[in-house]
mmCIF file of C-alpha atoms and ligand atoms in Angstrom:
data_model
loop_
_atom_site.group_PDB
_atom_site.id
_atom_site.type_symbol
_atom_site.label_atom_id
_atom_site.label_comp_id
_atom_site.label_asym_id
_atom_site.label_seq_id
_atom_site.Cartn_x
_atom_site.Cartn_y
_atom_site.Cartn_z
ATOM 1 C CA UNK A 13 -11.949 21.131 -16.783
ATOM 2 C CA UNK A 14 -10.315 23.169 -14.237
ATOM 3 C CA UNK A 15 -10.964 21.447 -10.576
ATOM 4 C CA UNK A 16 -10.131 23.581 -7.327
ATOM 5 C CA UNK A 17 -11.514 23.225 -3.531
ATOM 6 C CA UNK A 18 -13.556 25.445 -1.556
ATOM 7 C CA UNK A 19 -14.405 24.698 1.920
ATOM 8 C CA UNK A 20 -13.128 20.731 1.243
ATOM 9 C CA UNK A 21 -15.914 20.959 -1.920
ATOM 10 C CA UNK A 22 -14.785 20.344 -5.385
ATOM 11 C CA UNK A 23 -15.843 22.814 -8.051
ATOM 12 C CA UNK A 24 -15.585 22.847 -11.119
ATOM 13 C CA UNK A 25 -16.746 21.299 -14.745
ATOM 14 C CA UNK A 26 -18.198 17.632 -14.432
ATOM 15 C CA UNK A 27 -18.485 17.784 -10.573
ATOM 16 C CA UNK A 28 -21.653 17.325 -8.822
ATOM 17 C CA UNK A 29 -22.340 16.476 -4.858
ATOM 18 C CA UNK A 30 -24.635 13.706 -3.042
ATOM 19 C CA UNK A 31 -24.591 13.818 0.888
ATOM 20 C CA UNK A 32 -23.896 10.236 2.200
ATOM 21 C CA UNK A 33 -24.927 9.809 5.487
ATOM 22 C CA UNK A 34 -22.287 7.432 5.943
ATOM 23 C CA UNK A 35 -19.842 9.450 7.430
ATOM 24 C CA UNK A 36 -17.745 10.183 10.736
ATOM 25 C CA UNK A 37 -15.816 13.333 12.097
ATOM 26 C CA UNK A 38 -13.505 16.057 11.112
ATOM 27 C CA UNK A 39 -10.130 14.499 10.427
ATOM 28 C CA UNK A 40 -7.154 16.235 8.197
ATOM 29 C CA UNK A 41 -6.017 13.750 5.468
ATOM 30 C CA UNK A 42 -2.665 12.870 5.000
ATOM 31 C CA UNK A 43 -2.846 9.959 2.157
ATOM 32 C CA UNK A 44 -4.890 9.470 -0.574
ATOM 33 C CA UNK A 45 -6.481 6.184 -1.445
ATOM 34 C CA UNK A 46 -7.645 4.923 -4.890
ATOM 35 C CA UNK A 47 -10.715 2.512 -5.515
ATOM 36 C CA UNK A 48 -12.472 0.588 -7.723
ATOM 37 C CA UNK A 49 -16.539 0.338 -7.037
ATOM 38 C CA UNK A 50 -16.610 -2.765 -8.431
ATOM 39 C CA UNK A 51 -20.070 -2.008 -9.594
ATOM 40 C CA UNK A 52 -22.171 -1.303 -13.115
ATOM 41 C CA UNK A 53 -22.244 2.618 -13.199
ATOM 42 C CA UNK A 54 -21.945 5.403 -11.347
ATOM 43 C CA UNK A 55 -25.163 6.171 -10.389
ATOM 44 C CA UNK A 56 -25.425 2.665 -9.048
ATOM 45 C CA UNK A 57 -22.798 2.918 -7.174
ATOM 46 C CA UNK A 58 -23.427 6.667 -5.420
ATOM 47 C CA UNK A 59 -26.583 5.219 -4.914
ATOM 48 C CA UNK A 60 -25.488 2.813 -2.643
ATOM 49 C CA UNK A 61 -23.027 4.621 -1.294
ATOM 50 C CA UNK A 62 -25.414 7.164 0.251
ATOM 51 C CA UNK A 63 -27.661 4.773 1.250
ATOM 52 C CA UNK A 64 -28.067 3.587 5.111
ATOM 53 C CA UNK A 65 -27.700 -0.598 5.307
ATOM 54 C CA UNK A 66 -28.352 -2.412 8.545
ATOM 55 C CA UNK A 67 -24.697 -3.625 8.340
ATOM 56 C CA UNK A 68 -22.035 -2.812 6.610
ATOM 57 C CA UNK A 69 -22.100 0.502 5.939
ATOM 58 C CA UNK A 70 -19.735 1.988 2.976
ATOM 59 C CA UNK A 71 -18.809 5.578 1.778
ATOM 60 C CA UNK A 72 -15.966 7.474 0.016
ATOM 61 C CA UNK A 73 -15.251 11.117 -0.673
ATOM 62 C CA UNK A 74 -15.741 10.786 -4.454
ATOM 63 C CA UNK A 75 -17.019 8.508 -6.864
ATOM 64 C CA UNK A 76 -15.290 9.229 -10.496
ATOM 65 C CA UNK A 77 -16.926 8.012 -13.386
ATOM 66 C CA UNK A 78 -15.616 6.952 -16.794
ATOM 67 C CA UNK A 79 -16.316 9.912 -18.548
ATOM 68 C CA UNK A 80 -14.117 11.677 -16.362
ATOM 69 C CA UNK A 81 -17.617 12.833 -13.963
ATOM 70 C CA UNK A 82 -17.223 13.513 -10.194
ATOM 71 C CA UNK A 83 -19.400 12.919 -7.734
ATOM 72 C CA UNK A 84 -18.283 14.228 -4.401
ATOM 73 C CA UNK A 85 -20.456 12.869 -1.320
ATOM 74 C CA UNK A 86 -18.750 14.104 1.809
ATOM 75 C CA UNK A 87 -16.358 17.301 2.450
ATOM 76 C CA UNK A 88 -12.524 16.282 2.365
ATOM 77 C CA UNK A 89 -12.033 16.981 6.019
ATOM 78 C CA UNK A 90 -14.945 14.308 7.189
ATOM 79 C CA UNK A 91 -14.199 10.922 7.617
ATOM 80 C CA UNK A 92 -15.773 8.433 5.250
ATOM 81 C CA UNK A 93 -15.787 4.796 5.408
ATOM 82 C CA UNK A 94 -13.954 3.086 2.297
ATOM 83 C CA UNK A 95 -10.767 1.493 4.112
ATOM 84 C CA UNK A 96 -11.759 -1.171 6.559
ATOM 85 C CA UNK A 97 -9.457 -2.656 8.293
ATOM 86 C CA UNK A 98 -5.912 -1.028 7.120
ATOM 87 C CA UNK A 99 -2.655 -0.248 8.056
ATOM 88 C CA UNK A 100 0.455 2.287 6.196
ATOM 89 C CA UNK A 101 3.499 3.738 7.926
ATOM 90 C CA UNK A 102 2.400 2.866 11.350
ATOM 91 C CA UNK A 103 -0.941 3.767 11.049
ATOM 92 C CA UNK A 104 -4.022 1.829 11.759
ATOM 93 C CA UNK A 105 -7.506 2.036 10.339
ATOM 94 C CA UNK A 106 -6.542 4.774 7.861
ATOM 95 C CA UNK A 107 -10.332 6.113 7.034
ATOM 96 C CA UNK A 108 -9.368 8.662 10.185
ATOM 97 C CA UNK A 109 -6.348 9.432 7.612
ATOM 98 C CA UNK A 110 -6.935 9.903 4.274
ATOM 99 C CA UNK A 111 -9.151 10.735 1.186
ATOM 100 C CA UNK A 112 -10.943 7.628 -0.390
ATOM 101 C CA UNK A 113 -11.619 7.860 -4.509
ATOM 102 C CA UNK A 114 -13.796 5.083 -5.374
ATOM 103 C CA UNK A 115 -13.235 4.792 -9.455
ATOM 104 C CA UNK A 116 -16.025 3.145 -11.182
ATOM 105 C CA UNK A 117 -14.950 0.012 -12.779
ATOM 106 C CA UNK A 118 -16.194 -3.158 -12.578
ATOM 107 C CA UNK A 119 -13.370 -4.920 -11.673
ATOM 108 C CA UNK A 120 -11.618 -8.474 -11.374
ATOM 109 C CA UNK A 121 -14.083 -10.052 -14.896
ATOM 110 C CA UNK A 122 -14.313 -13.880 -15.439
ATOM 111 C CA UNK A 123 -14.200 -15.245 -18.728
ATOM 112 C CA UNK A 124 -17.179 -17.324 -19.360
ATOM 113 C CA UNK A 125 -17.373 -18.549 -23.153
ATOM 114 C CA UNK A 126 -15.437 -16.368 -25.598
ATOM 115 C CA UNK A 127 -16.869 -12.837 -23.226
ATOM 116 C CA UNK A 128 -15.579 -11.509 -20.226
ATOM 117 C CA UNK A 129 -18.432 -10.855 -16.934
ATOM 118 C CA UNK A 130 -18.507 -9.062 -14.038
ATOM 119 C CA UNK A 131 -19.969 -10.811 -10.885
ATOM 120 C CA UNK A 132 -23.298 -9.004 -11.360
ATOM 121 C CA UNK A 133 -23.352 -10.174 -14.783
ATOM 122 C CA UNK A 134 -23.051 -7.402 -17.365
ATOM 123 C CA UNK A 135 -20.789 -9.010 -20.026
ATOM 124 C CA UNK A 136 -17.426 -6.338 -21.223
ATOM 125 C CA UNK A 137 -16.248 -6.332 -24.917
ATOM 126 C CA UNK A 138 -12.444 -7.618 -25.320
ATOM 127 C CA UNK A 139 -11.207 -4.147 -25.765
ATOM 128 C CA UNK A 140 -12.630 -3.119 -22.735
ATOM 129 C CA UNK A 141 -10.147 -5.458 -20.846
ATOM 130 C CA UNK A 142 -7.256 -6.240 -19.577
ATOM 131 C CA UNK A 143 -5.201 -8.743 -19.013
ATOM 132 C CA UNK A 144 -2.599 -8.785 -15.844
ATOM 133 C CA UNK A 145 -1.785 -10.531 -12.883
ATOM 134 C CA UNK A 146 -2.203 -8.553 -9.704
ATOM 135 C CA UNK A 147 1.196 -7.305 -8.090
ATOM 136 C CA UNK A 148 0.093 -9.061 -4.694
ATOM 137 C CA UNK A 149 0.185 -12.269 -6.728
ATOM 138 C CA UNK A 150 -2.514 -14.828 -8.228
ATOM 139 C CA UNK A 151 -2.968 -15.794 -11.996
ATOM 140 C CA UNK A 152 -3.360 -13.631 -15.069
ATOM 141 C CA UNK A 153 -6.763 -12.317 -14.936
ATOM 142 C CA UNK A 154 -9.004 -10.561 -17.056
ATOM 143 C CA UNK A 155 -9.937 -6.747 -15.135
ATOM 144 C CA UNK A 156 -12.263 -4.071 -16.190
ATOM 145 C CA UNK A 157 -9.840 -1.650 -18.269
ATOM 146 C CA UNK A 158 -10.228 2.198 -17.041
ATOM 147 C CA UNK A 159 -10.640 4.786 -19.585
ATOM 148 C CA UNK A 160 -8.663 7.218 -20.543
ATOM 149 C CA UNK A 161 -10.993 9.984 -19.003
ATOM 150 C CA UNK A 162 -11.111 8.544 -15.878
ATOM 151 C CA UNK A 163 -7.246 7.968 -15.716
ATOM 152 C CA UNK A 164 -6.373 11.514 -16.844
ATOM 153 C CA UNK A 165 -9.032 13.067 -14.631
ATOM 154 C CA UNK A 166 -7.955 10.666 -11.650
ATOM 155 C CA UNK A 167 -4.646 12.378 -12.118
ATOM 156 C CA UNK A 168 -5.836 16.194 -11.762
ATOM 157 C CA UNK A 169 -7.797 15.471 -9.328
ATOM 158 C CA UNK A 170 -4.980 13.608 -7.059
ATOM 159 C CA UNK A 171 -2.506 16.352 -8.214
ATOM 160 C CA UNK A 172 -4.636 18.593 -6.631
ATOM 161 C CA UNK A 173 -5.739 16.660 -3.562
ATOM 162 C CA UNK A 174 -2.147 16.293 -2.599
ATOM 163 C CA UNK A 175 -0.947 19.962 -2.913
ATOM 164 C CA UNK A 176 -4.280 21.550 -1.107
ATOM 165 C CA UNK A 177 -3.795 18.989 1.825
ATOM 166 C CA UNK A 178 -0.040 18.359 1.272
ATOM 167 C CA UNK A 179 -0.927 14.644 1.525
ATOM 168 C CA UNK A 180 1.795 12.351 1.826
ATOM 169 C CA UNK A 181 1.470 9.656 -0.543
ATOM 170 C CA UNK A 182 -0.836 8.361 -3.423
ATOM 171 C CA UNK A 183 -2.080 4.461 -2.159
ATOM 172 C CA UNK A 184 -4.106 1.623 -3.445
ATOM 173 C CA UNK A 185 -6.931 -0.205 -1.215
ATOM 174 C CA UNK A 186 -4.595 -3.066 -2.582
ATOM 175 C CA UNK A 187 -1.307 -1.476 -0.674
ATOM 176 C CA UNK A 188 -3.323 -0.454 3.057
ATOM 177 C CA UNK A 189 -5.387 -3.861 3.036
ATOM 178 C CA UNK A 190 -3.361 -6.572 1.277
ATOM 179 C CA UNK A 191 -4.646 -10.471 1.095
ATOM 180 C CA UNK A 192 -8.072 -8.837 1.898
ATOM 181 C CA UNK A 193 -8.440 -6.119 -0.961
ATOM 182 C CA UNK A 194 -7.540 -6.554 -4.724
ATOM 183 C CA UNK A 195 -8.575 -2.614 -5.911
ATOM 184 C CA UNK A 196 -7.835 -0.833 -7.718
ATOM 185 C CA UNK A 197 -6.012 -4.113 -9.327
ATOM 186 C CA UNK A 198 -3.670 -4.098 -12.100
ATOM 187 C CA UNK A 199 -5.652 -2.084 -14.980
ATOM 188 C CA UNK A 200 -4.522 1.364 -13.318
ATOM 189 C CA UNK A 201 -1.387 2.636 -13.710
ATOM 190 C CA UNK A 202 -1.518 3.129 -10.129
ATOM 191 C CA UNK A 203 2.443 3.329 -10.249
ATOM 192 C CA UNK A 204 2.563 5.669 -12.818
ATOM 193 C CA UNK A 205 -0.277 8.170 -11.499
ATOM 194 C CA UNK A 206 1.862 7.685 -8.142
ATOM 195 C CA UNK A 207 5.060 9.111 -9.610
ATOM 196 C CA UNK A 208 3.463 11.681 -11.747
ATOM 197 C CA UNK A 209 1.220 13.166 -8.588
ATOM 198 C CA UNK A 210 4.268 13.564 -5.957
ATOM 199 C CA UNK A 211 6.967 14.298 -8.558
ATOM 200 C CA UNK A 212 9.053 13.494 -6.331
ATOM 201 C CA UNK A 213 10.338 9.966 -7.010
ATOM 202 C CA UNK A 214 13.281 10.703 -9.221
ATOM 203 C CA UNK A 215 14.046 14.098 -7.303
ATOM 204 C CA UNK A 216 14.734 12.081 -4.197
ATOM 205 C CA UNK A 217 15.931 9.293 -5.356
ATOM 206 C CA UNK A 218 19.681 8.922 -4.277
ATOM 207 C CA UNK A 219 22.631 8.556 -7.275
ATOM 208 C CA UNK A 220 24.669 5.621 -7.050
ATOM 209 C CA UNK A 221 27.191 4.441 -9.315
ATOM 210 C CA UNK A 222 27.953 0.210 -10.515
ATOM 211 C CA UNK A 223 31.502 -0.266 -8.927
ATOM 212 C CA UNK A 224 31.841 -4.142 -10.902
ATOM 213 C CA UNK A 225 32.908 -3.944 -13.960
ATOM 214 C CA UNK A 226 29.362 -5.542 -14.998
ATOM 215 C CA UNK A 227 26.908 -6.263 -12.980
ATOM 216 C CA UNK A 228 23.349 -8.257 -13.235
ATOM 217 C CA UNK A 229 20.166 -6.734 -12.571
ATOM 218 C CA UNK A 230 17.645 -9.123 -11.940
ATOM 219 C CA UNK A 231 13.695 -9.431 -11.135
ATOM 220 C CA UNK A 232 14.098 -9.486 -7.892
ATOM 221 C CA UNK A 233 16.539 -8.934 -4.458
ATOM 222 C CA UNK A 234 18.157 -12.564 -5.031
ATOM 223 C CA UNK A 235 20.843 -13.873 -7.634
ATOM 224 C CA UNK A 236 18.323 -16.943 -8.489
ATOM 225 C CA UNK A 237 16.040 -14.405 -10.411
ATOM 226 C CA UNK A 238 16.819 -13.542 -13.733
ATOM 227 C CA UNK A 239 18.450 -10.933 -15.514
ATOM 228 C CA UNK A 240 16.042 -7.879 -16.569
ATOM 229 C CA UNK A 241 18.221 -6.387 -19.198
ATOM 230 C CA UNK A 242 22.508 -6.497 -20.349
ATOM 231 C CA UNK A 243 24.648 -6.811 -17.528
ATOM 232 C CA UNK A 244 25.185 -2.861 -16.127
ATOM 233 C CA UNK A 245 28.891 -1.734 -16.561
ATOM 234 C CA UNK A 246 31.706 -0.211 -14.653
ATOM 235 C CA UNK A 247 30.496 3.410 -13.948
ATOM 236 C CA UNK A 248 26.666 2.872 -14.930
ATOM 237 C CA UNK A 249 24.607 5.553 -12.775
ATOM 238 C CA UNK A 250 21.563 4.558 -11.353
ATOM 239 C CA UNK A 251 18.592 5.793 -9.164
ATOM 240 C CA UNK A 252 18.313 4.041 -5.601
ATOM 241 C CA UNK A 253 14.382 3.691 -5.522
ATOM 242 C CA UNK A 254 14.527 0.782 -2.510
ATOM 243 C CA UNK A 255 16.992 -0.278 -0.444
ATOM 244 C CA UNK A 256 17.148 -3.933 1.336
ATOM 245 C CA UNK A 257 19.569 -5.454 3.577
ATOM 246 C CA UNK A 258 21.252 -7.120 0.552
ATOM 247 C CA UNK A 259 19.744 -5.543 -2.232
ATOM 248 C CA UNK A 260 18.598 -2.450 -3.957
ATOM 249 C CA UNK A 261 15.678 -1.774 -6.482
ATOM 250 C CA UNK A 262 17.535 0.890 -8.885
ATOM 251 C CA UNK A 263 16.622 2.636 -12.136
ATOM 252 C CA UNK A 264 19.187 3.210 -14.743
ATOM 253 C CA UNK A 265 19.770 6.976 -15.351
ATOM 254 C CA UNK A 266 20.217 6.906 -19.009
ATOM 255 C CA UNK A 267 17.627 4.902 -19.910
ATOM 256 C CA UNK A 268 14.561 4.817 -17.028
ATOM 257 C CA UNK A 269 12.927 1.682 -18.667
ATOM 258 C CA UNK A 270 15.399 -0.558 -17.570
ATOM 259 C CA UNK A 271 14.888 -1.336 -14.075
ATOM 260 C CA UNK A 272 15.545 -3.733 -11.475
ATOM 261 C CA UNK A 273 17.672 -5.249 -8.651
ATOM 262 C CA UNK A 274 20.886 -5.584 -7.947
ATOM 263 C CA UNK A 275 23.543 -6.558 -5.075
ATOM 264 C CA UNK A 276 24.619 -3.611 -2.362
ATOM 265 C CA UNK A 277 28.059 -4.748 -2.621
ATOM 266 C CA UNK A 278 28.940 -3.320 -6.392
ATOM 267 C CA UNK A 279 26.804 -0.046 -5.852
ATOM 268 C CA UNK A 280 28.527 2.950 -4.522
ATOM 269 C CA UNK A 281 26.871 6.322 -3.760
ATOM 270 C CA UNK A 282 28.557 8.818 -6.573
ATOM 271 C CA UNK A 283 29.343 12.536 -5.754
ATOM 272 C CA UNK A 284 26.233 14.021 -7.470
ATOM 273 C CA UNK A 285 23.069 13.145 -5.255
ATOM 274 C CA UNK A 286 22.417 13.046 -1.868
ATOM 275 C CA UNK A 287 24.968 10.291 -0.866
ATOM 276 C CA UNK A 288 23.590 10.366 2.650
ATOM 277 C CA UNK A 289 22.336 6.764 2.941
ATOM 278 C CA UNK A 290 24.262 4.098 1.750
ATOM 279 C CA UNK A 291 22.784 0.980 1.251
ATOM 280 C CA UNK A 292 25.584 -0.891 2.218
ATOM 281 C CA UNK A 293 26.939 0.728 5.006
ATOM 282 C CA UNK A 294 22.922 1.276 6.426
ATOM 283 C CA UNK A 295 22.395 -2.223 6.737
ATOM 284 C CA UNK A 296 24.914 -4.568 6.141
ATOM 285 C CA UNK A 297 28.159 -3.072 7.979
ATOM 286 C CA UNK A 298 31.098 -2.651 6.440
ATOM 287 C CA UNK A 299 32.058 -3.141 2.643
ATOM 288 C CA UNK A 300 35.434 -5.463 3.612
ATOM 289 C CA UNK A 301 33.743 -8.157 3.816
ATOM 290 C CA UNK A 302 32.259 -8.450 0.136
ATOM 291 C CA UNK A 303 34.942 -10.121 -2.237
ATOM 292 C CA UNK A 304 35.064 -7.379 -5.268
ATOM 293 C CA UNK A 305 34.758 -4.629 -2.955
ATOM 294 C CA UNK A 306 37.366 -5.378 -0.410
ATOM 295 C CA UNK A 307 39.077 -1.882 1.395
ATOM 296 C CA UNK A 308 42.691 -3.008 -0.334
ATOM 297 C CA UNK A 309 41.999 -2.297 -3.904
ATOM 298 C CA UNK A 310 40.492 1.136 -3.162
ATOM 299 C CA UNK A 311 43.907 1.776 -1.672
ATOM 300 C CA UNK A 312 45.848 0.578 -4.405
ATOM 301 C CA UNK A 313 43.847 2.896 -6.246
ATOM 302 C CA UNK A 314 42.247 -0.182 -8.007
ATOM 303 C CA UNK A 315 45.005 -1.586 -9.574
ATOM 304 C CA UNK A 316 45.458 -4.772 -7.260
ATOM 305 C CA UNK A 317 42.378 -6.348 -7.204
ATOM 306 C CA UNK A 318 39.980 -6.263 -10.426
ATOM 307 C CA UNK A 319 36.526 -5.570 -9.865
ATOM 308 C CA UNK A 320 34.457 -9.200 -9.986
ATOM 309 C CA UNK A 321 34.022 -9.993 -14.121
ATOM 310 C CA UNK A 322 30.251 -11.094 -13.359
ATOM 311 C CA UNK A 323 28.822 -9.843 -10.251
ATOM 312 C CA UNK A 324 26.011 -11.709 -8.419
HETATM 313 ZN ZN1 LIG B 422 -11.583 -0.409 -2.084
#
């Protein structure tokens, strides 16, 4: 199932192409953004993508089925219409920007009985759903699952999206249009495909090393959420994915499942990695005036001061 581009056209096995009328100019693409149809099949769904409506007229690049199918209806360089009203990185209105990959699943289900239903009906059997609450909040809900096909194939054909247009990130409707779009929802490993496509998250990702002798990592960037995992220790390295004012999303280096947040002042960029931005000293000036981290025990070579017993 090899995929590669010609003249912004997929080819390759399980790809097939509809024209959609419903198209602007020539743009290049810098960001990639992942769908769900919320429809009942494919066909249905190309269908009325291609289709000309009074109002409200919709497109996308490519609609991917769950067998792993492509259906490409516009070139990659022509602006479709599957954003709406969107913003990323400064950018507004990013159909003029980017790639849309409409995915067809059905979408945010309702339970009605002992089944799960779309909102056109068709009834989904339990293993064919799953149960999550959306990242941009609301209630556990039941969603259409994705299959493995469509996941895996989603995958190759981002991975290859991104290195023929050097795109620069991998986005959900959800992230460009939040409080107004929901897709492509907690059932795809949207984070996951994200990492895997750029490669790049871990390579980046600055080294810092736990300066209190144990220190919480929490839920979130506040000391009232709770504690993820054990208390990290003196000398624990971990990965700087985001950095707040206060607080820093990190991922522990010797075991990547535990992550989480923790406070600026009992983090310290170690030798290693690019050391270049410190959280601390970015944002929140100098280290002095955090209690465990004051300038006088680094000159007494540590042994004044103890590092805090619990920090934050
Ligand atoms: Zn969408």
């Amino acid at each position: 199932m090899t995929l590669r581009i010609e003249n912004h056209q997929l080819v390759g096995e399980l790809v097939s192409h509809r024209s959609t009328p419903n198209h602007g100019g020539i743009m290049a693409p810098s960001y990639l953004i992942l769908h769900y149809t919320a429809g009942r099949s494919v066909e249905g769904s190309v269908e009325s993508l291609c289709t000309r409506k009074p109002r409200g007229n919709a497109s996308a690049h490519v609609v991917l089925g769950r067998e792993g199918q492509i259906v490409q209806l516009a070139p990659f360089n022509v602006v479709t219409w599957h954003a709406g009203v969107s913003q990323w990185a400064g950018l507004m209105g990013l159909n003029s920007h980017s790639i849309g990959i409409e995915m067809d699943n059905a979408g945010l289900l309702k339970k009605v009985g002992k089944q799960y239903q779309a909102w056109f009906g068709k009834v989904y059997p339990e293993d064919e759903v799953t149960l999550a609450a959306h990242r941009n909040g609301g209630p556990v809900s039941p969603w259409h699952a994705y299959s493995e096909a469509q996941i895996e194939r989603a995958i190759e054909l981002a991975e290859l999206l991104v290195e023929h247009y050097d795109l620069q990130d991998v986005l959900g409707h959800e992230d460009i249009a939040p409080g107004r779009k929901i897709d492509p929802g907690p059932a795809f490993p949207l984070g996951a495909v994200r990492s895997r496509v750029l490669g790049r998250e871990q390579d980046e990702a600055a080294r810092y090393v736990v300066t209190a002798r144990s220190l919480n990592i929490r839920k979130g960037p506040d000391a009232s959420f709770e504690a993820v995992a054990a208390a990290l220790k003196i000398g624990t390295e971990v990965l700087l994915l985001e950095a707040r004012d206060r607080w820093s999303l990190v991922e522990v280096v010797a075991d990547p499942e535990i992550e989480g947040w923790v406070s600026n002042a009992y983090i310290a960029a170690s030798g290693g990695g690019d050391s270049s931005v410190s959280p601390r000293s970015a944002v929140t000036g100098p280290a002095s005036t955090n209690p465990g981290t004051a300038p006088v025990s680094r000159k007494n070579g540590g042994k004044g001061k103890k590092a805090r017993r619990h920090a934050q």
